[in-house]
mmCIF file of C-alpha atoms in Angstrom:
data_model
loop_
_atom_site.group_PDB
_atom_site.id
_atom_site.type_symbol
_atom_site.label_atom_id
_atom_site.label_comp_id
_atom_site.label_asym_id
_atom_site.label_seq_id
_atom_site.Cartn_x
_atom_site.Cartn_y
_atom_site.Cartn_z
ATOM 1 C CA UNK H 1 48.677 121.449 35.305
ATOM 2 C CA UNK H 2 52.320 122.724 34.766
ATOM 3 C CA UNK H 3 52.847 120.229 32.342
ATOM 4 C CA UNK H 4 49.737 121.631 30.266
ATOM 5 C CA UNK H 5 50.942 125.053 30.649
ATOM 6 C CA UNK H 6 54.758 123.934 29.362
ATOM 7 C CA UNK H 7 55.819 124.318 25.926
ATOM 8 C CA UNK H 8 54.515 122.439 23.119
ATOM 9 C CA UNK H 9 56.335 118.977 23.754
ATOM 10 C CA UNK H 10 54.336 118.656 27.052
ATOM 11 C CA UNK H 11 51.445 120.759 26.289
ATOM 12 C CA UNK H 12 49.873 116.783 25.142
ATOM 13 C CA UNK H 13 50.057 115.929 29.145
ATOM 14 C CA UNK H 14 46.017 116.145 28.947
ATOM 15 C CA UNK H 15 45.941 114.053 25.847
ATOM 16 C CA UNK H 16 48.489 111.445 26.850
ATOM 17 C CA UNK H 17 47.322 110.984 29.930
ATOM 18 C CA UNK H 18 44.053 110.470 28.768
ATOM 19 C CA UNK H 19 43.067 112.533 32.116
ATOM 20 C CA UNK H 20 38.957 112.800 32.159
ATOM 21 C CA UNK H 21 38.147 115.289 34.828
ATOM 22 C CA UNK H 22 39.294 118.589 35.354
ATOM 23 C CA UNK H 23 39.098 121.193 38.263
ATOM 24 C CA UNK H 24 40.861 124.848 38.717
ATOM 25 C CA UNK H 25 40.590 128.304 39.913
ATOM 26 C CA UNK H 26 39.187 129.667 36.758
ATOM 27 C CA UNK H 27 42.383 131.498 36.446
ATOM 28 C CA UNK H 28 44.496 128.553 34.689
ATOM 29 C CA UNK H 29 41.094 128.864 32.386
ATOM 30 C CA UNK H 30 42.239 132.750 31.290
ATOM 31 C CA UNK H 31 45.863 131.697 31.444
ATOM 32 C CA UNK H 32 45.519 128.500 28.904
ATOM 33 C CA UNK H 33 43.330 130.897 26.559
ATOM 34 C CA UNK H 34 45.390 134.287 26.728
ATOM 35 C CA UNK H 35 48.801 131.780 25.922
ATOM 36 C CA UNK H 36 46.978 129.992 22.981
ATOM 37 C CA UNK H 37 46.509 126.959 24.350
ATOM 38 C CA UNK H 38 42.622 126.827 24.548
ATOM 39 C CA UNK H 39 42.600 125.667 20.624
ATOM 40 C CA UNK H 40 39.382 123.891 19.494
ATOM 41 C CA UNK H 41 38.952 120.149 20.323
ATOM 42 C CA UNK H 42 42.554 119.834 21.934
ATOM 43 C CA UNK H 43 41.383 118.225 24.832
ATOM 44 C CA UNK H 44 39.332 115.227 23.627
ATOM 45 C CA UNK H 45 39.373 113.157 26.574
ATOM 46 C CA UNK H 46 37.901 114.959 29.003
ATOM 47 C CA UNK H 47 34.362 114.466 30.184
ATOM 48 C CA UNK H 48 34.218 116.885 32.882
ATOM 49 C CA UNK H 49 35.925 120.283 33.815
ATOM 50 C CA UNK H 50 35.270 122.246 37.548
ATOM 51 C CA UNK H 51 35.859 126.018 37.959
ATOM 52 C CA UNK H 52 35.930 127.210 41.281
ATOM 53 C CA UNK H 53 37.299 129.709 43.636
ATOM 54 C CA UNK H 54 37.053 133.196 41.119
ATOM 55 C CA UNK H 55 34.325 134.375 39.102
ATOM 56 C CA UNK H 56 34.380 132.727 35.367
ATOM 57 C CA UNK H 57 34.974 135.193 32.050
ATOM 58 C CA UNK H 58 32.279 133.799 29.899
ATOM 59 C CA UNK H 59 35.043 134.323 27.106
ATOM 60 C CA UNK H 60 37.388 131.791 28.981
ATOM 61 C CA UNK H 61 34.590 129.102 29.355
ATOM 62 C CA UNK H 62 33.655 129.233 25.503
ATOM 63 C CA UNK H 63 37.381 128.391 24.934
ATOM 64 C CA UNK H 64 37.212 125.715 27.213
ATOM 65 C CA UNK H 65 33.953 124.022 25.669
ATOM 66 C CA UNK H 66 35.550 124.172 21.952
ATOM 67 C CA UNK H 67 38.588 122.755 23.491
ATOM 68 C CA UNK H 68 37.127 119.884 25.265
ATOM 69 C CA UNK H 69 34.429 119.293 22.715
ATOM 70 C CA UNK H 70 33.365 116.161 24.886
ATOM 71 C CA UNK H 71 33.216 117.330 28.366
ATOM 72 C CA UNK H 72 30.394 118.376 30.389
ATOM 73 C CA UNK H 73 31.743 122.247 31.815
ATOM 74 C CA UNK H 74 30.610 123.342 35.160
ATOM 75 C CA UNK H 75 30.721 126.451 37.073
ATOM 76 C CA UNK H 76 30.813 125.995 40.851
ATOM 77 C CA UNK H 77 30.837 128.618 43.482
ATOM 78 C CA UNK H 78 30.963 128.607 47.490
ATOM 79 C CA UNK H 79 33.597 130.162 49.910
ATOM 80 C CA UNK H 80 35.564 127.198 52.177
ATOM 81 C CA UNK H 81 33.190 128.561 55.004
ATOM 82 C CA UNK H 82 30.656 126.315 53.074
ATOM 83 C CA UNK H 83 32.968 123.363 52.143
ATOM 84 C CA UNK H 84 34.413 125.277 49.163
ATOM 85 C CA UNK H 85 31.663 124.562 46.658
ATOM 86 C CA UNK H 86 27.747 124.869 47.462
ATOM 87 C CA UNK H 87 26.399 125.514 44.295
ATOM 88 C CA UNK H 88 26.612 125.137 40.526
ATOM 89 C CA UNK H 89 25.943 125.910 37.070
ATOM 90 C CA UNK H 90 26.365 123.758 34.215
ATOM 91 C CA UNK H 91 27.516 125.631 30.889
ATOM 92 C CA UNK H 92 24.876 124.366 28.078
ATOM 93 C CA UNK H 93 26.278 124.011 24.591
ATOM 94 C CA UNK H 94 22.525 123.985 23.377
ATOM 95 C CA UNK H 95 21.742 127.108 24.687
ATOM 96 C CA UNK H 96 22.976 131.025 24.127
ATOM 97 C CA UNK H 97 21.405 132.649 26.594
ATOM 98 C CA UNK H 98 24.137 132.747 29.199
ATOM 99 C CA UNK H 99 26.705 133.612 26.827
ATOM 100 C CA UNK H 100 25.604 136.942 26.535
ATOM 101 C CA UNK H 101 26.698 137.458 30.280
ATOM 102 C CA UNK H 102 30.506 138.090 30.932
ATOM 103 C CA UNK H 103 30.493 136.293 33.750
ATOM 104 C CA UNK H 104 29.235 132.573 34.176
ATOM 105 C CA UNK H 105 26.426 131.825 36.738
ATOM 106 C CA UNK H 106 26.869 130.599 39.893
ATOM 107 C CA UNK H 107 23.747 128.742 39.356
ATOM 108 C CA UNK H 108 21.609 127.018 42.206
ATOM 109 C CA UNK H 109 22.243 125.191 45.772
ATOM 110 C CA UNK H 110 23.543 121.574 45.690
ATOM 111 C CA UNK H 111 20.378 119.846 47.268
ATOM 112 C CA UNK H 112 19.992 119.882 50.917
ATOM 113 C CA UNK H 113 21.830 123.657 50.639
ATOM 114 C CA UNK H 114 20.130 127.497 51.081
ATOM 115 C CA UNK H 115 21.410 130.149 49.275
ATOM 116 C CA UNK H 116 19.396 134.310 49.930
ATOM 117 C CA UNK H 117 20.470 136.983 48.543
ATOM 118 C CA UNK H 118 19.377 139.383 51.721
ATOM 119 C CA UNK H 119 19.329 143.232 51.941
ATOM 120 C CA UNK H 120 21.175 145.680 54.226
ATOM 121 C CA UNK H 121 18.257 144.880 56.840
ATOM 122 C CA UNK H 122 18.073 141.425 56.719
ATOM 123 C CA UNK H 123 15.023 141.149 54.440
ATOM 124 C CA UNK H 124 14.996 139.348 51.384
ATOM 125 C CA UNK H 125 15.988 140.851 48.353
ATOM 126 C CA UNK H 126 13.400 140.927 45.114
ATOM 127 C CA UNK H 127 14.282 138.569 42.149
ATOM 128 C CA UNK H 128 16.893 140.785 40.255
ATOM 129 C CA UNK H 129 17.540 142.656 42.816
ATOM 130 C CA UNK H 130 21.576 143.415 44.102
ATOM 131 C CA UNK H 131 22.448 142.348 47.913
ATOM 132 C CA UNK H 132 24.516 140.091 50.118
ATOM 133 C CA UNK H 133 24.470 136.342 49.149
ATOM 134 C CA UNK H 134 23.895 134.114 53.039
ATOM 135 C CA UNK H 135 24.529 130.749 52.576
ATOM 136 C CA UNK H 136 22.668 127.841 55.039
ATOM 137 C CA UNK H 137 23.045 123.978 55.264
ATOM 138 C CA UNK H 138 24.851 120.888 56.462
ATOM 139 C CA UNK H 139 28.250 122.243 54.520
ATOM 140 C CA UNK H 140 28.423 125.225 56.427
ATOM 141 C CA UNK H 141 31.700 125.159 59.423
ATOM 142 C CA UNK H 142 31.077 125.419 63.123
ATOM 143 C CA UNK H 143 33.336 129.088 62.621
ATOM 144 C CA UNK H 144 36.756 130.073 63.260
ATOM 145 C CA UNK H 145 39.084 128.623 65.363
ATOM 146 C CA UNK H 146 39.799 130.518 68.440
ATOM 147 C CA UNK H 147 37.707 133.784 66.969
ATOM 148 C CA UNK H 148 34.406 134.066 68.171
ATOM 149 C CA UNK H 149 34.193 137.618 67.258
ATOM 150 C CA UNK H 150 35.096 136.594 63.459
ATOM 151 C CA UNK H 151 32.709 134.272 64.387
ATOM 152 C CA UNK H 152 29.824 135.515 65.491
ATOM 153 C CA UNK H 153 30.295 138.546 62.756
ATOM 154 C CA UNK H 154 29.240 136.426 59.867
ATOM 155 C CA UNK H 155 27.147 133.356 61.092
ATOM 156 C CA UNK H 156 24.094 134.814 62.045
ATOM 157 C CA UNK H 157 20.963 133.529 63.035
ATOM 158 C CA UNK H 158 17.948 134.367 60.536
ATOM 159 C CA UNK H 159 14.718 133.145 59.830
ATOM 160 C CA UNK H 160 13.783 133.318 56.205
ATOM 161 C CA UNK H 161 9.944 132.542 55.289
ATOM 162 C CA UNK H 162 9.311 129.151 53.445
ATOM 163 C CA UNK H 163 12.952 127.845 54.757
ATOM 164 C CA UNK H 164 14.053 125.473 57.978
ATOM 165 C CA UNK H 165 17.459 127.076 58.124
ATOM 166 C CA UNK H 166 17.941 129.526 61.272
ATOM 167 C CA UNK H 167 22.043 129.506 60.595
ATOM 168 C CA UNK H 168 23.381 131.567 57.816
ATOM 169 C CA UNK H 169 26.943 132.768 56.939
ATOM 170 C CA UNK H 170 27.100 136.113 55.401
ATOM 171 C CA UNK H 171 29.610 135.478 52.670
ATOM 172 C CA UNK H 172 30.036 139.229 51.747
ATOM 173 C CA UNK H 173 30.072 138.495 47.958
ATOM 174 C CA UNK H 174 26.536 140.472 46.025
ATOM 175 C CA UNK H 175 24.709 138.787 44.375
ATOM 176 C CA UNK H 176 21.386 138.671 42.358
ATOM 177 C CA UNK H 177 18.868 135.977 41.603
ATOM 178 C CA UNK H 178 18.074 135.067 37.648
ATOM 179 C CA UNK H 179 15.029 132.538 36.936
ATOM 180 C CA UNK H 180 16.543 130.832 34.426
ATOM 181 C CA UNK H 181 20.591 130.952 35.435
ATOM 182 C CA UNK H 182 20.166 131.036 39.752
ATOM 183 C CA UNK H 183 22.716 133.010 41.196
ATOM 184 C CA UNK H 184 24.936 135.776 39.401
ATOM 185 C CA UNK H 185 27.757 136.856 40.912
ATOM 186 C CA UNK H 186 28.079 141.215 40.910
ATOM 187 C CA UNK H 187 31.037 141.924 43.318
ATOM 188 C CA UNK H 188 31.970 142.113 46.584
ATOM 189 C CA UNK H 189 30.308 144.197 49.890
ATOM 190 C CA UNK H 190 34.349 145.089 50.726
ATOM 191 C CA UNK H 191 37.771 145.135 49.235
ATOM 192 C CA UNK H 192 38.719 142.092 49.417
ATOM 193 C CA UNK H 193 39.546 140.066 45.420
ATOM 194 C CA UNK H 194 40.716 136.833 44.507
ATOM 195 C CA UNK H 195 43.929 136.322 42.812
ATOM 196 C CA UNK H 196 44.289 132.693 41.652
ATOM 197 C CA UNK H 197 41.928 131.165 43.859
ATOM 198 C CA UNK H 198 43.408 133.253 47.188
ATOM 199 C CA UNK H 199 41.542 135.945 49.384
ATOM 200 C CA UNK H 200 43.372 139.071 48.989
ATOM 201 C CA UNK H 201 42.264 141.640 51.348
#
């Protein structure tokens, strides 16, 4: 990643390398386009490219698909409480829907995963409607080490209709629920941000 951020000389590190697969805080994304770097078809051989850990500028990802004209681009989301990434959106060259948003998706769960977007008292919010996104599944941790009362704060125990799942963590991002994109990302309950991939509170 330094190399590709270097001056021109070693800015062919992707290229010589041949490197296929890619995966970043969307950050190095904004970084590569805002520096010039993100020119079309630059990065022929990769076939895939991960963003997780931030929310995605849709302008970012559209640099990144003419740049890597061959690689399948996917937006991933899910906080290490959940084994970093539980869920995903693949960018679609084909279609232009999503790139009227200005952020990318966070799509749908991996299989075997539950994602709600839940009100303020623990109902379930209405398709399009804002609230806290509660994650459930085999990814999710046993909690914090030597803090049950961080603990017991955000895994909760819920019962959702139509859904096995009684454990949830309460991930404090908001979310809402699109039928055609899954999850969009809208903010956060506190003040906490991410800078380069790292909770800032």
């Amino acid at each position: 990643l330094q190399a590709f951020l270097r001056p021109h000389r070693d800015r062919q590190f992707v290229r010589r390398q041949q490197i296929q697969v890619w995966f970043s805080v969307p950050s190095m994304a904004s970084i590569a386009k805002q520096s010039g770097l993100l020119r079309p078809g630059v990065l022929p051989s990769l076939q895939f490219a991960f963003f997780c850990g931030e929310a995605l500028p849709t302008a970012s990802a559209l640099a990144w698909l003419d740049a890597a004209p061959n690689a399948r681009v996917a937006n991933l989301y899910g906080p290490t409480e959940a084994t970093i990434a539980i869920t995903a959106f693949e960018l679609q060259r084909d279609r232009d829907d999503w790139r009227q948003l200005s952020v990318v998706p966070i799509g749908w769960p991996y299989p075997g995963q539950q994602a709600r977007v839940v009100r303020d008292d623990a109902t379930l919010a209405a398709p399009g409607e804002s609230g806290e996104l509660w994650l459930a599944g085999t990814q999710l941790s046993a909690g914090y080490l030597a803090d049950a009362a961080k603990t017991n704060a955000v895994f909760v125990q819920q019962r959702f209709a139509g859904c096995d799942e009684t454990r949830w963590y309460r991930t404090g991002d908001c979310a809402t629920v699109h039928p055609d994109f899954g999850l969009l990302y809208a903010g956060r309950l506190d003040r906490q941000v991410k800078i380069n991939g790292y909770r800032v509170e």
